[in-house]
PDB file of C-alpha atoms in Angstrom:
ATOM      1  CA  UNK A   1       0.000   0.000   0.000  1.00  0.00           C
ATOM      2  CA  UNK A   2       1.504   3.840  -0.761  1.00  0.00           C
ATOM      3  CA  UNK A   3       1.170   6.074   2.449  1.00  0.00           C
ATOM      4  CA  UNK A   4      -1.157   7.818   0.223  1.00  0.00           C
ATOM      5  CA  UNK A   5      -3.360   5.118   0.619  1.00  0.00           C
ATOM      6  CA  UNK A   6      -2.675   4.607   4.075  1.00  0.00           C
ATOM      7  CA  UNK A   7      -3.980   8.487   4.362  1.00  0.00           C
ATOM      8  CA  UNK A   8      -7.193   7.747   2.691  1.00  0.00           C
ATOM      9  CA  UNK A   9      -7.738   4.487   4.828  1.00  0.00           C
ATOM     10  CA  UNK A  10      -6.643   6.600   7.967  1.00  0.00           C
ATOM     11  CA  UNK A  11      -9.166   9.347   6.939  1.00  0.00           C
ATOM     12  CA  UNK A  12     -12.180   6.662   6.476  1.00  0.00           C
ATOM     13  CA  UNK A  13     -11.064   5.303   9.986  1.00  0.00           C
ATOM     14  CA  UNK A  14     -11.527   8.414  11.336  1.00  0.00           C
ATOM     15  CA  UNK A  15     -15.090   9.093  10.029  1.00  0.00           C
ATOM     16  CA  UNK A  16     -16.309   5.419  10.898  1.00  0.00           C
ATOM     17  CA  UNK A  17     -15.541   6.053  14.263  1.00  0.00           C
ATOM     18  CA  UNK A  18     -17.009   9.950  14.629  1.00  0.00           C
ATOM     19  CA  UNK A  19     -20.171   8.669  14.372  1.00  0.00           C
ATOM     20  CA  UNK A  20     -19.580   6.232  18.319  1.00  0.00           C
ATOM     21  CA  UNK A  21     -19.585   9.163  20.528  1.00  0.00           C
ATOM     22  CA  UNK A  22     -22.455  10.620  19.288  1.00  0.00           C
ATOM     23  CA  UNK A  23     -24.206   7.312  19.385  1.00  0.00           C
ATOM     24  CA  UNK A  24     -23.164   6.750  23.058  1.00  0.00           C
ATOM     25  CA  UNK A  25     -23.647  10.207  23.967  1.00  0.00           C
ATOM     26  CA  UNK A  26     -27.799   9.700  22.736  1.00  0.00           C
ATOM     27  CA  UNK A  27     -27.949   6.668  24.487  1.00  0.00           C
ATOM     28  CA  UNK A  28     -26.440   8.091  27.955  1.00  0.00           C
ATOM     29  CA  UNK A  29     -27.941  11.019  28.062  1.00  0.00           C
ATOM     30  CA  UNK A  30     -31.524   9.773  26.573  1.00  0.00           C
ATOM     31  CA  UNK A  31     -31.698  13.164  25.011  1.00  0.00           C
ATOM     32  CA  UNK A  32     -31.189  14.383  20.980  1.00  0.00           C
ATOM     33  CA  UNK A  33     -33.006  17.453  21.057  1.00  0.00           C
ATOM     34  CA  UNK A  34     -30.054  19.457  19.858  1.00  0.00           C
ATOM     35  CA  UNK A  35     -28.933  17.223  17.242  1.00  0.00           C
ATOM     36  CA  UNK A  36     -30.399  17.709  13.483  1.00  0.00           C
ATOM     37  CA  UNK A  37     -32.082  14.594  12.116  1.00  0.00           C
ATOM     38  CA  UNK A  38     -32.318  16.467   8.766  1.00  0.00           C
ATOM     39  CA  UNK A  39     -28.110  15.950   8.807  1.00  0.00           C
ATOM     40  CA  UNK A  40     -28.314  12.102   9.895  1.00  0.00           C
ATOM     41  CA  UNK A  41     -31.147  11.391   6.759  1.00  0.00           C
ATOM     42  CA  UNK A  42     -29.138  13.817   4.405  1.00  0.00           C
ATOM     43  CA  UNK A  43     -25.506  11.657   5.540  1.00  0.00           C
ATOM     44  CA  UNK A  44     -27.311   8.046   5.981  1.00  0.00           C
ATOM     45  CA  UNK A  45     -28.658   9.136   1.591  1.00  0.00           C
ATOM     46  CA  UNK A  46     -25.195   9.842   0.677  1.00  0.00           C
ATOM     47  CA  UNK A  47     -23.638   6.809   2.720  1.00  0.00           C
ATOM     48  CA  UNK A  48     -26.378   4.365   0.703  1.00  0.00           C
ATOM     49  CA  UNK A  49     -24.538   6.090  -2.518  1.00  0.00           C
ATOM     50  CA  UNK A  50     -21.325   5.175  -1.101  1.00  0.00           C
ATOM     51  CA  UNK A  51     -22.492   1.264  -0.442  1.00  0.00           C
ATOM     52  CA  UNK A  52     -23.395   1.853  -3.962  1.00  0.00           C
ATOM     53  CA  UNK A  53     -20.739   2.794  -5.213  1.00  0.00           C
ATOM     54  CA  UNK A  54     -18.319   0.716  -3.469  1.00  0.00           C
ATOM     55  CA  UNK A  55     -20.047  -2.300  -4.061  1.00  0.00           C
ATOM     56  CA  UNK A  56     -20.297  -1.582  -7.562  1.00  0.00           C
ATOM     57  CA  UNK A  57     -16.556  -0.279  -8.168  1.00  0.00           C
ATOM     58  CA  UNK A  58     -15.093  -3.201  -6.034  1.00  0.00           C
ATOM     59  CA  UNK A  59     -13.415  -0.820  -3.300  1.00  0.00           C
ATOM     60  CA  UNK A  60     -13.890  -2.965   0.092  1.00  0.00           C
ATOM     61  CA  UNK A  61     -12.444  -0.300   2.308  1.00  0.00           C
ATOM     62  CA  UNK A  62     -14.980   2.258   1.058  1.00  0.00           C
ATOM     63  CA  UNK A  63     -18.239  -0.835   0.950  1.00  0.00           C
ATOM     64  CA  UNK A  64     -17.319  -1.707   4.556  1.00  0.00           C
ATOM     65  CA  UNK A  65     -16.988   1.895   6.180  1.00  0.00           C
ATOM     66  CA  UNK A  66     -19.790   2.913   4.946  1.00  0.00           C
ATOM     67  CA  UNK A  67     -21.621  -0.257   6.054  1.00  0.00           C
ATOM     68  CA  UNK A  68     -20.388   0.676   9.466  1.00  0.00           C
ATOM     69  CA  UNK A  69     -21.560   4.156   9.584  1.00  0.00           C
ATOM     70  CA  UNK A  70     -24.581   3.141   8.148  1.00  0.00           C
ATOM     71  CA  UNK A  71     -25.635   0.989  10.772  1.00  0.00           C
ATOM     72  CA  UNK A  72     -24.310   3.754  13.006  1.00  0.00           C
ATOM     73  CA  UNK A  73     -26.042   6.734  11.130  1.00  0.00           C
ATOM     74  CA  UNK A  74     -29.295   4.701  11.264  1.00  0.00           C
ATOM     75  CA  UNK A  75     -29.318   3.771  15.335  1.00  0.00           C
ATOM     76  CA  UNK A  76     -28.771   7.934  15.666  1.00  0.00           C
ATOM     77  CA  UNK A  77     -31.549   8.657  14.089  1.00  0.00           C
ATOM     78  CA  UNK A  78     -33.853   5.879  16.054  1.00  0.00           C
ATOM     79  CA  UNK A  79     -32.714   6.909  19.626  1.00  0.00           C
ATOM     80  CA  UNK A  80     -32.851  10.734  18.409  1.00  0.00           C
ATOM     81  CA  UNK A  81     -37.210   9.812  17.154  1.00  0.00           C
ATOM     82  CA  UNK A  82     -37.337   7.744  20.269  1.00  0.00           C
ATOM     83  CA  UNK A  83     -35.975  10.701  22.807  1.00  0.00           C
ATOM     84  CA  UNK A  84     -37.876  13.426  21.062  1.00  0.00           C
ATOM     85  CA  UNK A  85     -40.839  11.897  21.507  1.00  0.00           C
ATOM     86  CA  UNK A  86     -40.514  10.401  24.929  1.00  0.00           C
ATOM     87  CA  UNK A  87     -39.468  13.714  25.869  1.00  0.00           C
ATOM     88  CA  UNK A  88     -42.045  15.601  24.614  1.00  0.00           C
ATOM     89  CA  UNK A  89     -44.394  14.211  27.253  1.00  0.00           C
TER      90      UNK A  89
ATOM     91  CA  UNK B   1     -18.380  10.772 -16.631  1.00  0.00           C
ATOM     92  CA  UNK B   2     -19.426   6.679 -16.026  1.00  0.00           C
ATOM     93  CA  UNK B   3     -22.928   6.667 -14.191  1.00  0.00           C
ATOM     94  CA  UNK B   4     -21.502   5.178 -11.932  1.00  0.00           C
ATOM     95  CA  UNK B   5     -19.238   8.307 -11.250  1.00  0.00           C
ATOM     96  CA  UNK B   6     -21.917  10.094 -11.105  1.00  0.00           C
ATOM     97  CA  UNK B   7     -23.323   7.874  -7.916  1.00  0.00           C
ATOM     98  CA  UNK B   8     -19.961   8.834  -5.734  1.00  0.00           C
ATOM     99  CA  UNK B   9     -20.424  12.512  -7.252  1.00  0.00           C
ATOM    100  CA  UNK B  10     -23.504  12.430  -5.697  1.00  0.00           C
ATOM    101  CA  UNK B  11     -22.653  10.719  -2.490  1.00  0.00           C
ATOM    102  CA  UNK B  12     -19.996  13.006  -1.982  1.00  0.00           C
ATOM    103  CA  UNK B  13     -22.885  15.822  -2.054  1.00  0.00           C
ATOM    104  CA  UNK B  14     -24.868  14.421   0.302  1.00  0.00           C
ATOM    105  CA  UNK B  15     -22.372  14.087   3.010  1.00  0.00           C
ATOM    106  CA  UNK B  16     -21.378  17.755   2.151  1.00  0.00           C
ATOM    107  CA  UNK B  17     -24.689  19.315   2.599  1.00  0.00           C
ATOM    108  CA  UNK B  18     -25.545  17.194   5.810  1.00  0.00           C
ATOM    109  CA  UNK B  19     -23.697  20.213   7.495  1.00  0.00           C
ATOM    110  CA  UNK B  20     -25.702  22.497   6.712  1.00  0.00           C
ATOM    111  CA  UNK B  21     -28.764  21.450   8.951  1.00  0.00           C
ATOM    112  CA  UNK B  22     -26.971  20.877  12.166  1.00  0.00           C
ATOM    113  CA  UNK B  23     -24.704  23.856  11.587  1.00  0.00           C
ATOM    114  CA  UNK B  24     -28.011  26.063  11.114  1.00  0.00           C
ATOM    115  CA  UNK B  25     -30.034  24.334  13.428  1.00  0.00           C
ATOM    116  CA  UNK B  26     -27.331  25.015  16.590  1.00  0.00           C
ATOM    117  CA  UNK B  27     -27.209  28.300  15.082  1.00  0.00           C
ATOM    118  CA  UNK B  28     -30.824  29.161  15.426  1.00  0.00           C
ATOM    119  CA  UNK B  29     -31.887  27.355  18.561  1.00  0.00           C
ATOM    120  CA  UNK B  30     -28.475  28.329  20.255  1.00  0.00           C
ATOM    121  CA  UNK B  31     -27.763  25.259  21.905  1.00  0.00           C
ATOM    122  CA  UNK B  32     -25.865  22.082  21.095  1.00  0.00           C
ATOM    123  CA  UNK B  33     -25.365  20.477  24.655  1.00  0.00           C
ATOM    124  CA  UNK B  34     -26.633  17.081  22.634  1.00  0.00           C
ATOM    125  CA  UNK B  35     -24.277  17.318  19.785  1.00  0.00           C
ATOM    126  CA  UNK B  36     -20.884  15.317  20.679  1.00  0.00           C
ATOM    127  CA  UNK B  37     -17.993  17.461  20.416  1.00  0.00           C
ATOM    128  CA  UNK B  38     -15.869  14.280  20.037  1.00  0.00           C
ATOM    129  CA  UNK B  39     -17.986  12.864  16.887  1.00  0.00           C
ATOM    130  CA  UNK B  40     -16.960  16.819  15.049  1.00  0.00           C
ATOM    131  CA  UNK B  41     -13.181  16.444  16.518  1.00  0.00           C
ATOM    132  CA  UNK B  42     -12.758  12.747  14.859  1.00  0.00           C
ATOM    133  CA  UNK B  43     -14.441  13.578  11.839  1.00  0.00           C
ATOM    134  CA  UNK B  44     -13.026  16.845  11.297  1.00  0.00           C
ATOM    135  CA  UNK B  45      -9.249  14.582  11.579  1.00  0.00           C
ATOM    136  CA  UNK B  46     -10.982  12.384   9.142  1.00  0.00           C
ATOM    137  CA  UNK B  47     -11.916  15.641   6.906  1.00  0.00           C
ATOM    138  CA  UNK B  48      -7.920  17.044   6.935  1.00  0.00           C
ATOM    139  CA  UNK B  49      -6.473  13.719   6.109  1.00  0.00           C
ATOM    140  CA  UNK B  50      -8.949  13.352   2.896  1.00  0.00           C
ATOM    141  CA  UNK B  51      -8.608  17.288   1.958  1.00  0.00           C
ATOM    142  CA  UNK B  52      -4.352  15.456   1.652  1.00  0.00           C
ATOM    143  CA  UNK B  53      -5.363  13.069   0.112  1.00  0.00           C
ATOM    144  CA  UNK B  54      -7.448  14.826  -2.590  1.00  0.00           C
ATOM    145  CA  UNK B  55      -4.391  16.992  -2.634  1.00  0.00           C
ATOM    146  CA  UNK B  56      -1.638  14.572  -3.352  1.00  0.00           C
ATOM    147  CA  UNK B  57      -3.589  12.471  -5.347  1.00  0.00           C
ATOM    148  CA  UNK B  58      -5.426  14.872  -7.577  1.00  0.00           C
ATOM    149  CA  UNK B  59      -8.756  14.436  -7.376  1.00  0.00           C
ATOM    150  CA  UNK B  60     -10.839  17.774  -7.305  1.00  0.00           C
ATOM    151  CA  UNK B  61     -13.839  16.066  -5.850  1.00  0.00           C
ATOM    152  CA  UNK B  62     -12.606  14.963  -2.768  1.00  0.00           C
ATOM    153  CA  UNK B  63     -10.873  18.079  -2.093  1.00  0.00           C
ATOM    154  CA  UNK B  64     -13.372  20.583  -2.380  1.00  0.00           C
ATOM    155  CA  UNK B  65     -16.039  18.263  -0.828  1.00  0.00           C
ATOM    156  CA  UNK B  66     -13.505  17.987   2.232  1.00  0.00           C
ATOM    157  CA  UNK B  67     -12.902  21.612   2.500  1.00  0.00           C
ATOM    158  CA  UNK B  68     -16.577  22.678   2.238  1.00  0.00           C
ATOM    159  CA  UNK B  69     -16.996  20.362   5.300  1.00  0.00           C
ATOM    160  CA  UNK B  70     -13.971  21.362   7.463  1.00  0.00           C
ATOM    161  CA  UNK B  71     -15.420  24.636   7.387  1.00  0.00           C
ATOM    162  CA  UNK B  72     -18.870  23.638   8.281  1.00  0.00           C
ATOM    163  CA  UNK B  73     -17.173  21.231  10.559  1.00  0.00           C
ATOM    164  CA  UNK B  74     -15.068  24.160  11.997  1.00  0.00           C
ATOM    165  CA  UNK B  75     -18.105  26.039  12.352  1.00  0.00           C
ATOM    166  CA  UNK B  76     -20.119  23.715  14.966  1.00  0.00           C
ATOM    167  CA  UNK B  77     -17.166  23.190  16.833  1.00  0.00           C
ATOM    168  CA  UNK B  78     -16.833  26.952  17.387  1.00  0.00           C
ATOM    169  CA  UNK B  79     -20.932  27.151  17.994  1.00  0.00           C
ATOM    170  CA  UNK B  80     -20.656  23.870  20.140  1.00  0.00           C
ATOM    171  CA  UNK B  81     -18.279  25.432  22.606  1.00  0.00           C
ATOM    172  CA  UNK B  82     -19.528  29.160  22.427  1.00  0.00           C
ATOM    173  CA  UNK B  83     -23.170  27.950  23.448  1.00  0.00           C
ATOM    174  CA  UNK B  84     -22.117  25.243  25.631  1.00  0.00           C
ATOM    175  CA  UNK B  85     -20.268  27.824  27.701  1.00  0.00           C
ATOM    176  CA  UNK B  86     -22.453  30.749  27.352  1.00  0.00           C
ATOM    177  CA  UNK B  87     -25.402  27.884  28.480  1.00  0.00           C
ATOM    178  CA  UNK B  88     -23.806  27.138  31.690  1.00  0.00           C
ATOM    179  CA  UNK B  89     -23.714  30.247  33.282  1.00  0.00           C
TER     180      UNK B  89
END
């Protein structure tokens, strides 16, 4: 692999795992009042495009990140319906 | 352009624009206390490392993708902590 590679495999590391403390955060706190769902359904369309893409281009680095952060992406924006409405109440 | 291109063009969009909503949305409600600071911090390390690799590698799309969302990335970081500490007086 060329370090440039290793950059752009670094780079998709990083954004995999961005998505965990906001996750846990939700989950602790039981509150996403603050966070935009309009920016999870907006990322979760353009991480389909990636799985997409990937899948379709043979890249497995970019089909299984973007696996990852959909699964992530999608649990965000359950707790963050669930909260919102339980705290509504 | 292959259509298929045009898919990752599109993806690339998507997670650009995503931004926007939480960016405006902390903006106009003037809070973020639910947003993790740590999701912005590991993607924004994820964002420098692709606007390099866009760089070295020559490929326009990734690097003005990346930039648009460092800034954006930049700029709930810098409403995150303003509101955050003007919230817990």
């Amino acid at each position: 692999m060329f370090p440039i590679e290793i950059v752009g495999f670094t780079a998709g590391a990083f954004a995999t795992i961005a998505f965990v403390p906001q996750v846990y955060k939700t989950w602790k706190t039981k509150s996403a009042k603050d966070v935009s769902i309009h920016m999870f359904l907006l990322f979760i369309t353009g991480v389909i495009l990636w799985i997409v893409y990937g899948a379709v281009k043979g890249v497995p680095a970019v089909l299984v990140s973007n696996i990852i952060i959909f699964i992530l992406a999608a649990l965000q924006i359950f707790l963050k319906i669930k909260y919102d409405k339980k705290n509504k109440k």
